[in-house]
């Protein structure tokens, strides 16, 4: 363990699904965890107290999205069978079926007040529903291809959607109008969500990138190339300073948004990591994957002062995770290979793919923005007058300094935007 810094630790893992875990969510008091799977089942894992999990059967095809209501009294699930179900997360597993979509439903989310649901479907529409009456209200219909994800803003006034038409759209719920479209992703957008303060969105792409946008100025804030495969899911920490991502490269990555740094790479899943979510307090997060595993991690790092961490950080480090068994105290994992390993990465990585090289250490790594985060603004160009020749080594050094100043300035701008 690095002095002065607590790393994320794997607390528990569960296996009950018979196929890929597609979606995951905590209830507000951390007593239960809901998961959906390609096996067509919804499972409720009882964490406090630890009890047998509930398996809910009702969908006729893969369950692609699950979410607890803010109160924790309901769980919504969306399925390839073109229906949404509302479940009571108890042993009886009673559910109500909502029908209006004509294609696979890929995402479902409650509004923050628990009164509405928003769904996204392969029928190219986003639909809004009332929870109390359990009825369809209206559709948003400007996408021209499958809609993979739709989310309410924290205040419930906006909806963001991501589609295979390579657009991200922002909608006004009251007027039902699209107020802006982003077209920047090189590939499709798998997942999108609002920053907790509602002023920014983050998008996970099939082009292996994660992008953050300011929706007030409609400008790109940050661009991360830290994964080597498709990014499937992301989740903001409740304080808004961190973002966690899940990818087909089998890793979870934690990004420090204020510093623009890749903070951790977590190895645990034995295949694609398909879903990830922070708890409402941010002290835990959970992940699921194609290995049918459900993993619950303790965050730890969010309680640390990041400035102190930078002072203490001297080199990249690999640590063993502690796995807490349900039947006894913690034990150190015997397998110290890629499985269940956390890498703390604060070095500068000059690889185009964003892949990790633990053998490369940069003495200045903790003082500059990691190159995994692409600067928002282009670097200034040098304009040399005729006859004014600067040695190439000096020119390269000056260019590097100017570039880092530009990045640090942009990092300060991002920090200001995220906190205003």
Short mmCIF file of C-alpha atoms in Angstrom, two decimals:
data_model
loop_
_atom_site.label_atom_id
_atom_site.label_comp_id
_atom_site.label_asym_id
_atom_site.label_seq_id
_atom_site.Cartn_x
_atom_site.Cartn_y
_atom_site.Cartn_z
CA UNK A 1 0.00 0.00 0.00
CA UNK A 2 1.33 3.42 -0.91
CA UNK A 3 1.93 5.76 2.01
CA UNK A 4 -0.91 8.24 2.46
CA UNK A 5 -3.14 6.75 -0.22
CA UNK A 6 -5.94 4.20 -0.06
CA UNK A 7 -6.51 2.19 -3.23
CA UNK A 8 -9.86 0.74 -4.33
CA UNK A 9 -10.38 -2.74 -2.91
CA UNK A 10 -12.55 -5.58 -4.15
CA UNK A 11 -14.92 -6.26 -1.27
CA UNK A 12 -17.20 -8.99 -2.63
CA UNK A 13 -18.01 -10.81 -5.81
CA UNK A 14 -21.09 -12.76 -6.78
CA UNK A 15 -22.01 -15.16 -9.52
CA UNK A 16 -25.61 -16.10 -10.17
CA UNK A 17 -26.35 -15.09 -13.75
CA UNK A 18 -25.95 -17.62 -16.53
CA UNK A 19 -24.80 -15.10 -19.16
CA UNK A 20 -23.26 -11.63 -19.52
CA UNK A 21 -24.20 -9.11 -16.83
CA UNK A 22 -25.48 -6.12 -18.81
CA UNK A 23 -26.51 -3.56 -16.19
CA UNK A 24 -26.04 -2.86 -12.50
CA UNK A 25 -27.34 -0.46 -9.85
CA UNK A 26 -27.28 0.11 -6.08
CA UNK A 27 -30.33 1.18 -4.13
CA UNK A 28 -29.98 4.40 -2.14
CA UNK A 29 -29.13 2.83 1.22
CA UNK A 30 -26.69 0.25 -0.19
CA UNK A 31 -28.80 -2.62 1.14
CA UNK A 32 -29.44 -4.12 -2.29
CA UNK A 33 -27.80 -4.38 -5.70
CA UNK A 34 -29.80 -5.00 -8.88
CA UNK A 35 -28.38 -6.63 -12.02
CA UNK A 36 -29.73 -7.51 -15.45
CA UNK A 37 -28.35 -10.12 -17.78
CA UNK A 38 -28.47 -11.64 -21.23
CA UNK A 39 -29.99 -14.66 -19.44
CA UNK A 40 -33.32 -12.71 -19.35
CA UNK A 41 -33.30 -12.47 -15.55
CA UNK A 42 -33.16 -9.62 -13.06
CA UNK A 43 -31.34 -10.42 -9.83
CA UNK A 44 -31.49 -8.57 -6.52
CA UNK A 45 -28.45 -9.13 -4.32
CA UNK A 46 -29.09 -8.47 -0.63
CA UNK A 47 -26.01 -6.81 0.86
CA UNK A 48 -27.23 -5.64 4.28
CA UNK A 49 -27.92 -8.09 5.80
CA UNK A 50 -26.39 -10.70 3.54
CA UNK A 51 -29.11 -13.03 2.34
CA UNK A 52 -29.81 -15.17 -0.67
CA UNK A 53 -30.27 -13.26 -3.89
CA UNK A 54 -33.67 -12.99 -5.57
CA UNK A 55 -33.94 -14.09 -9.19
CA UNK A 56 -36.82 -12.42 -11.03
CA UNK A 57 -38.11 -14.20 -14.12
CA UNK A 58 -40.59 -12.53 -16.44
CA UNK A 59 -38.80 -11.03 -19.42
CA UNK A 60 -38.82 -13.20 -22.54
CA UNK A 61 -35.41 -12.04 -23.78
CA UNK A 62 -32.19 -10.38 -22.59
CA UNK A 63 -32.44 -7.70 -19.88
CA UNK A 64 -30.28 -4.80 -21.03
CA UNK A 65 -30.83 -2.18 -18.31
CA UNK A 66 -31.89 -2.03 -14.66
CA UNK A 67 -32.28 0.79 -12.15
CA UNK A 68 -33.64 1.31 -8.65
CA UNK A 69 -36.12 4.10 -8.07
CA UNK A 70 -34.75 6.89 -5.81
CA UNK A 71 -36.72 5.48 -2.87
CA UNK A 72 -35.48 1.95 -3.53
CA UNK A 73 -39.05 0.62 -3.50
CA UNK A 74 -39.07 -0.26 -7.22
CA UNK A 75 -36.66 -1.64 -9.80
CA UNK A 76 -37.15 -0.88 -13.49
CA UNK A 77 -35.83 -3.24 -16.15
CA UNK A 78 -35.64 -2.89 -19.94
CA UNK A 79 -35.46 -5.83 -22.28
CA UNK A 80 -34.93 -7.04 -25.78
CA UNK A 81 -38.51 -8.34 -25.53
CA UNK A 82 -39.63 -4.69 -26.13
CA UNK A 83 -41.06 -4.24 -22.62
CA UNK A 84 -40.22 -2.43 -19.41
CA UNK A 85 -41.04 -4.07 -16.11
CA UNK A 86 -41.41 -2.44 -12.71
CA UNK A 87 -40.50 -4.87 -9.92
CA UNK A 88 -40.96 -4.77 -6.15
CA UNK A 89 -37.50 -5.89 -4.94
CA UNK A 90 -38.76 -8.42 -2.40
CA UNK A 91 -38.88 -12.18 -2.28
CA UNK A 92 -42.19 -12.27 -4.20
CA UNK A 93 -40.78 -10.43 -7.19
CA UNK A 94 -44.07 -8.94 -8.34
CA UNK A 95 -43.91 -6.84 -11.52
CA UNK A 96 -45.94 -4.64 -13.84
CA UNK A 97 -45.33 -4.64 -17.60
CA UNK A 98 -45.12 -1.40 -19.62
CA UNK A 99 -45.55 -1.64 -23.39
CA UNK A 100 -45.22 1.01 -26.09
CA UNK A 101 -41.91 0.43 -27.84
CA UNK A 102 -41.77 -1.62 -31.03
CA UNK A 103 -38.11 -2.61 -30.74
CA UNK A 104 -35.48 -3.69 -28.22
CA UNK A 105 -35.36 -1.36 -25.20
CA UNK A 106 -31.73 -0.66 -24.35
CA UNK A 107 -31.95 1.66 -21.35
CA UNK A 108 -34.32 2.73 -18.61
CA UNK A 109 -33.90 5.42 -15.94
CA UNK A 110 -35.98 7.03 -13.21
CA UNK A 111 -36.09 10.80 -12.85
CA UNK A 112 -34.53 12.12 -9.64
CA UNK A 113 -37.98 12.66 -8.10
CA UNK A 114 -39.03 9.10 -8.99
CA UNK A 115 -42.14 10.30 -10.85
CA UNK A 116 -41.03 9.56 -14.43
CA UNK A 117 -39.18 6.97 -16.48
CA UNK A 118 -37.21 7.51 -19.68
CA UNK A 119 -36.43 4.65 -22.08
CA UNK A 120 -34.34 4.31 -25.25
CA UNK A 121 -35.07 1.79 -27.99
CA UNK A 122 -34.06 0.27 -31.32
CA UNK A 123 -37.33 1.68 -32.67
CA UNK A 124 -35.35 4.99 -32.85
CA UNK A 125 -37.40 6.67 -30.13
CA UNK A 126 -37.01 7.87 -26.58
CA UNK A 127 -40.16 7.47 -24.50
CA UNK A 128 -41.19 9.09 -21.23
CA UNK A 129 -43.53 7.33 -18.81
CA UNK A 130 -45.37 8.15 -15.59
CA UNK A 131 -44.42 5.86 -12.73
CA UNK A 132 -47.51 6.42 -10.58
CA UNK A 133 -50.00 5.62 -13.33
CA UNK A 134 -47.54 3.32 -15.09
CA UNK A 135 -48.45 4.75 -18.48
CA UNK A 136 -46.66 5.99 -21.56
CA UNK A 137 -46.66 9.80 -21.87
CA UNK A 138 -44.81 10.86 -25.05
CA UNK A 139 -42.03 10.06 -27.54
CA UNK A 140 -38.97 11.97 -28.76
CA UNK A 141 -38.36 10.93 -32.34
CA UNK A 142 -35.55 12.71 -34.21
CA UNK A 143 -32.92 9.96 -34.14
CA UNK A 144 -32.52 8.02 -37.39
CA UNK A 145 -30.99 4.85 -35.92
CA UNK A 146 -31.13 2.77 -32.75
CA UNK A 147 -31.09 4.75 -29.52
CA UNK A 148 -28.75 3.07 -27.05
CA UNK A 149 -29.13 5.26 -23.98
CA UNK A 150 -31.29 8.06 -22.54
CA UNK A 151 -30.91 9.86 -19.22
CA UNK A 152 -32.64 12.63 -17.31
CA UNK A 153 -30.64 15.61 -16.10
CA UNK A 154 -30.40 15.85 -12.28
CA UNK A 155 -33.18 18.46 -12.21
CA UNK A 156 -35.35 16.43 -14.61
CA UNK A 157 -35.77 19.26 -17.12
CA UNK A 158 -33.48 17.85 -19.83
CA UNK A 159 -32.93 14.44 -21.43
CA UNK A 160 -29.74 13.31 -23.13
CA UNK A 161 -29.80 10.48 -25.67
CA UNK A 162 -27.13 8.57 -27.58
CA UNK A 163 -27.78 6.81 -30.87
CA UNK A 164 -26.20 4.67 -33.55
CA UNK A 165 -26.80 7.61 -35.88
CA UNK A 166 -23.57 8.90 -34.24
CA UNK A 167 -25.30 11.76 -32.47
CA UNK A 168 -25.88 12.76 -28.89
CA UNK A 169 -29.01 14.87 -28.50
CA UNK A 170 -30.13 17.16 -25.69
CA UNK A 171 -33.89 17.46 -25.29
CA UNK A 172 -36.10 19.86 -23.38
CA UNK A 173 -38.61 17.66 -21.57
CA UNK A 174 -41.25 20.38 -21.26
CA UNK A 175 -41.26 21.45 -24.92
CA UNK A 176 -40.25 17.99 -26.23
CA UNK A 177 -37.80 19.67 -28.61
CA UNK A 178 -34.20 18.76 -29.40
CA UNK A 179 -32.17 21.80 -28.36
CA UNK A 180 -28.72 20.58 -29.48
CA UNK A 181 -26.98 17.68 -31.22
CA UNK A 182 -23.34 16.64 -30.87
CA UNK A 183 -21.80 14.81 -33.84
CA UNK A 184 -18.23 14.40 -32.67
CA UNK A 185 -17.77 10.69 -31.93
CA UNK A 186 -15.86 8.69 -34.55
CA UNK A 187 -17.93 5.65 -33.71
CA UNK A 188 -21.27 4.91 -32.11
CA UNK A 189 -22.04 6.12 -28.60
CA UNK A 190 -22.79 3.27 -26.21
CA UNK A 191 -23.58 5.23 -23.09
CA UNK A 192 -24.15 8.81 -22.00
CA UNK A 193 -24.93 10.51 -18.69
CA UNK A 194 -25.12 13.90 -17.00
CA UNK A 195 -22.53 15.25 -14.60
CA UNK A 196 -24.08 15.59 -11.10
CA UNK A 197 -24.24 19.39 -11.48
CA UNK A 198 -26.16 19.04 -14.76
CA UNK A 199 -23.89 21.30 -16.83
CA UNK A 200 -21.84 18.59 -18.55
CA UNK A 201 -22.35 15.19 -20.15
CA UNK A 202 -19.98 12.27 -20.61
CA UNK A 203 -20.18 9.81 -23.49
CA UNK A 204 -18.62 6.36 -23.93
CA UNK A 205 -17.82 5.39 -27.51
CA UNK A 206 -17.13 2.41 -29.72
CA UNK A 207 -14.03 4.33 -30.87
CA UNK A 208 -12.50 3.52 -27.44
CA UNK A 209 -12.84 7.10 -26.19
CA UNK A 210 -14.60 8.98 -23.42
CA UNK A 211 -15.62 12.58 -24.05
CA UNK A 212 -17.01 15.27 -21.76
CA UNK A 213 -19.07 18.15 -23.16
CA UNK A 214 -20.24 21.44 -21.68
CA UNK A 215 -23.92 21.60 -22.65
CA UNK A 216 -24.19 25.33 -21.89
CA UNK A 217 -21.50 26.32 -24.39
CA UNK A 218 -21.81 23.13 -26.49
CA UNK A 219 -18.05 22.64 -26.37
CA UNK A 220 -15.77 19.68 -25.80
CA UNK A 221 -14.19 19.80 -22.33
CA UNK A 222 -12.15 16.62 -22.15
CA UNK A 223 -11.23 13.75 -24.45
CA UNK A 224 -9.76 10.56 -22.97
CA UNK A 225 -8.06 7.77 -24.89
CA UNK A 226 -7.31 5.41 -22.02
CA UNK A 227 -8.99 2.20 -23.19
CA UNK A 228 -7.78 -0.14 -25.92
CA UNK A 229 -11.28 -1.37 -26.84
CA UNK A 230 -14.92 -0.26 -26.92
CA UNK A 231 -16.11 1.67 -23.84
CA UNK A 232 -19.42 0.21 -22.69
CA UNK A 233 -20.46 2.22 -19.65
CA UNK A 234 -19.50 5.05 -17.33
CA UNK A 235 -20.58 6.53 -14.01
CA UNK A 236 -19.87 9.84 -12.30
CA UNK A 237 -18.82 9.89 -8.67
CA UNK A 238 -21.50 11.84 -6.72
CA UNK A 239 -19.03 14.64 -5.96
CA UNK A 240 -18.49 15.10 -9.70
CA UNK A 241 -14.71 14.94 -9.50
CA UNK A 242 -14.26 11.37 -10.75
CA UNK A 243 -15.56 9.23 -13.58
CA UNK A 244 -15.35 5.45 -13.81
CA UNK A 245 -15.52 3.57 -17.12
CA UNK A 246 -15.98 -0.07 -18.18
CA UNK A 247 -14.56 -1.46 -21.42
CA UNK A 248 -14.26 -4.49 -23.66
CA UNK A 249 -10.53 -4.43 -22.82
CA UNK A 250 -11.68 -6.05 -19.52
CA UNK A 251 -10.69 -3.08 -17.36
CA UNK A 252 -12.36 -0.42 -15.28
CA UNK A 253 -10.63 2.96 -15.28
CA UNK A 254 -11.07 5.81 -12.82
CA UNK A 255 -10.45 9.32 -14.15
CA UNK A 256 -9.75 12.43 -12.09
CA UNK A 257 -11.74 15.06 -13.98
CA UNK A 258 -10.32 18.08 -12.17
CA UNK A 259 -6.75 17.08 -12.99
CA UNK A 260 -7.55 15.39 -16.31
CA UNK A 261 -5.65 12.30 -15.18
CA UNK A 262 -6.09 8.58 -15.42
CA UNK A 263 -6.04 7.65 -11.75
CA UNK A 264 -6.53 3.88 -11.62
CA UNK A 265 -6.85 0.89 -13.90
CA UNK A 266 -8.69 -2.00 -12.27
CA UNK A 267 -8.33 -5.58 -13.48
CA UNK A 268 -10.90 -8.05 -12.25
CA UNK A 269 -13.15 -9.28 -15.02
CA UNK A 270 -12.00 -12.12 -17.24
CA UNK A 271 -13.62 -10.68 -20.37
CA UNK A 272 -15.33 -7.44 -21.38
CA UNK A 273 -16.40 -5.23 -18.46
CA UNK A 274 -19.92 -4.33 -19.51
CA UNK A 275 -21.34 -2.14 -16.73
CA UNK A 276 -20.25 -0.07 -13.76
CA UNK A 277 -21.91 2.27 -11.26
CA UNK A 278 -20.98 4.29 -8.17
CA UNK A 279 -23.18 4.04 -5.08
CA UNK A 280 -25.19 7.13 -4.16
CA UNK A 281 -22.65 8.06 -1.48
CA UNK A 282 -19.69 7.26 -3.73
CA UNK A 283 -18.00 5.04 -1.15
CA UNK A 284 -18.56 1.90 -3.24
CA UNK A 285 -18.89 1.01 -6.90
CA UNK A 286 -20.02 -2.17 -8.61
CA UNK A 287 -19.21 -3.76 -11.96
CA UNK A 288 -20.43 -6.60 -14.14
CA UNK A 289 -19.00 -8.40 -17.14
CA UNK A 290 -19.25 -11.07 -19.76
CA UNK A 291 -17.67 -13.47 -17.24
CA UNK A 292 -21.07 -13.42 -15.43
CA UNK A 293 -19.37 -11.92 -12.37
CA UNK A 294 -20.77 -9.12 -10.22
CA UNK A 295 -18.08 -7.27 -8.26
CA UNK A 296 -18.48 -4.77 -5.43
CA UNK A 297 -15.51 -2.49 -4.80
CA UNK A 298 -14.77 -0.07 -1.98
CA UNK A 299 -13.75 3.31 -3.37
CA UNK A 300 -11.32 4.42 -0.60
CA UNK A 301 -9.46 7.01 -2.68
CA UNK A 302 -12.23 9.63 -2.65
CA UNK A 303 -11.54 10.43 1.01
CA UNK A 304 -7.92 11.32 0.27
CA UNK A 305 -6.63 14.78 -0.41
CA UNK A 306 -5.46 14.64 -4.00
CA UNK A 307 -2.68 17.19 -3.43
CA UNK A 308 -1.24 15.00 -0.70
CA UNK A 309 -1.47 12.02 -3.02
CA UNK A 310 0.54 13.83 -5.69
CA UNK A 311 3.23 14.72 -3.18
CA UNK A 312 3.46 11.12 -2.03
CA UNK A 313 3.31 9.61 -5.51
CA UNK A 314 6.69 8.62 -6.89
CA UNK A 315 6.09 5.77 -9.33
CA UNK A 316 3.30 3.68 -10.82
CA UNK A 317 2.32 0.86 -8.54
CA UNK A 318 0.49 -2.45 -8.67
CA UNK A 319 -1.25 -3.65 -5.53
CA UNK A 320 -3.21 -6.75 -4.65
CA UNK A 321 -6.90 -6.28 -3.95
CA UNK A 322 -8.43 -7.59 -0.76
CA UNK A 323 -11.38 -9.87 -1.38
CA UNK A 324 -13.83 -10.02 1.48
CA UNK A 325 -15.62 -13.37 1.64
CA UNK A 326 -19.19 -13.54 2.88
CA UNK A 327 -18.24 -16.40 5.21
CA UNK A 328 -15.19 -14.96 6.90
CA UNK A 329 -12.58 -12.19 7.18
CA UNK A 330 -10.66 -10.69 4.30
CA UNK A 331 -7.94 -12.69 2.64
CA UNK A 332 -5.24 -11.64 0.24
CA UNK A 333 -5.83 -12.96 -3.26
CA UNK A 334 -3.24 -15.54 -4.21
CA UNK A 335 -3.45 -14.68 -7.88
CA UNK A 336 -1.31 -11.57 -8.43
CA UNK A 337 -1.60 -11.68 -12.21
CA UNK A 338 -3.96 -9.49 -14.22
CA UNK A 339 -7.05 -10.79 -12.40
CA UNK A 340 -8.20 -8.69 -9.42
CA UNK A 341 -5.29 -6.25 -9.62
CA UNK A 342 -5.39 -2.48 -9.35
CA UNK A 343 -2.83 -0.33 -11.11
CA UNK A 344 -2.35 3.23 -9.95
CA UNK A 345 -1.30 5.21 -13.01
CA UNK A 346 -0.12 8.77 -12.61
CA UNK A 347 2.68 8.52 -15.15
CA UNK A 348 2.61 10.27 -18.51
CA UNK A 349 1.69 7.79 -21.20
CA UNK A 350 2.70 8.69 -24.74
CA UNK A 351 1.04 5.69 -26.38
CA UNK A 352 -1.61 6.57 -28.98
CA UNK A 353 -3.76 3.67 -27.83
CA UNK A 354 -3.77 4.68 -24.18
CA UNK A 355 -2.33 1.31 -23.18
CA UNK A 356 -0.35 1.06 -19.96
CA UNK A 357 3.40 0.67 -19.82
CA UNK A 358 4.47 0.22 -16.22
CA UNK A 359 8.13 0.19 -17.20
CA UNK A 360 8.08 3.79 -18.42
CA UNK A 361 8.39 6.26 -15.55
CA UNK A 362 8.49 10.01 -16.00
CA UNK A 363 10.06 12.12 -13.28
CA UNK A 364 7.70 14.99 -14.06
CA UNK A 365 4.62 12.78 -14.27
CA UNK A 366 2.84 14.04 -11.16
CA UNK A 367 3.18 17.68 -12.20
CA UNK A 368 1.54 17.66 -15.64
CA UNK A 369 -1.64 16.42 -17.22
CA UNK A 370 -1.40 12.83 -18.43
CA UNK A 371 -1.40 12.59 -22.21
CA UNK A 372 -4.29 10.14 -21.94
CA UNK A 373 -6.45 13.28 -21.71
CA UNK A 374 -6.40 15.10 -25.01
CA UNK A 375 -6.10 18.90 -24.62
CA UNK A 376 -9.33 20.64 -25.46
CA UNK A 377 -7.67 23.47 -27.36
CA UNK A 378 -4.99 22.94 -30.04
CA UNK A 379 -1.43 23.73 -29.04
CA UNK A 380 -0.16 27.15 -30.11
CA UNK A 381 1.89 27.12 -33.29
CA UNK A 382 5.37 28.64 -33.42
CA UNK A 383 5.80 31.36 -36.08
CA UNK A 384 9.50 31.93 -36.81
CA UNK A 385 10.66 34.99 -38.71
CA UNK A 386 13.02 34.43 -41.62
CA UNK A 387 16.61 34.15 -40.40
CA UNK A 388 15.57 33.63 -36.78
CA UNK A 389 16.65 30.03 -36.32
CA UNK A 390 16.08 28.19 -33.04
CA UNK A 391 17.99 24.94 -32.43
CA UNK A 392 15.69 21.94 -32.78
CA UNK A 393 16.31 20.70 -29.25
CA UNK A 394 15.42 24.10 -27.78
CA UNK A 395 12.42 24.41 -30.07
CA UNK A 396 11.16 21.00 -28.96
CA UNK A 397 11.63 21.94 -25.31
CA UNK A 398 9.81 25.24 -25.76
CA UNK A 399 6.99 23.52 -27.62
CA UNK A 400 6.64 20.97 -24.82
CA UNK A 401 6.53 23.74 -22.18
CA UNK A 402 3.93 25.74 -24.10
CA UNK A 403 1.90 22.58 -24.61
CA UNK A 404 1.91 21.76 -20.91
CA UNK A 405 1.00 25.35 -19.98
CA UNK A 406 -1.91 25.14 -22.42
CA UNK A 407 -3.04 21.86 -20.88
CA UNK A 408 -2.75 23.16 -17.32
CA UNK A 409 -4.68 26.29 -18.26
CA UNK A 410 -7.40 24.17 -19.83
CA UNK A 411 -7.44 21.93 -16.75
CA UNK A 412 -8.09 24.99 -14.60
CA UNK A 413 -10.89 26.02 -16.98
CA UNK A 414 -12.43 22.56 -16.76
CA UNK A 415 -12.23 22.65 -12.97
CA UNK A 416 -13.94 26.04 -12.95
CA UNK A 417 -16.72 24.81 -15.26
CA UNK A 418 -17.30 21.65 -13.29
CA UNK A 419 -17.63 23.61 -10.07
CA UNK A 420 -19.87 26.41 -11.36
#
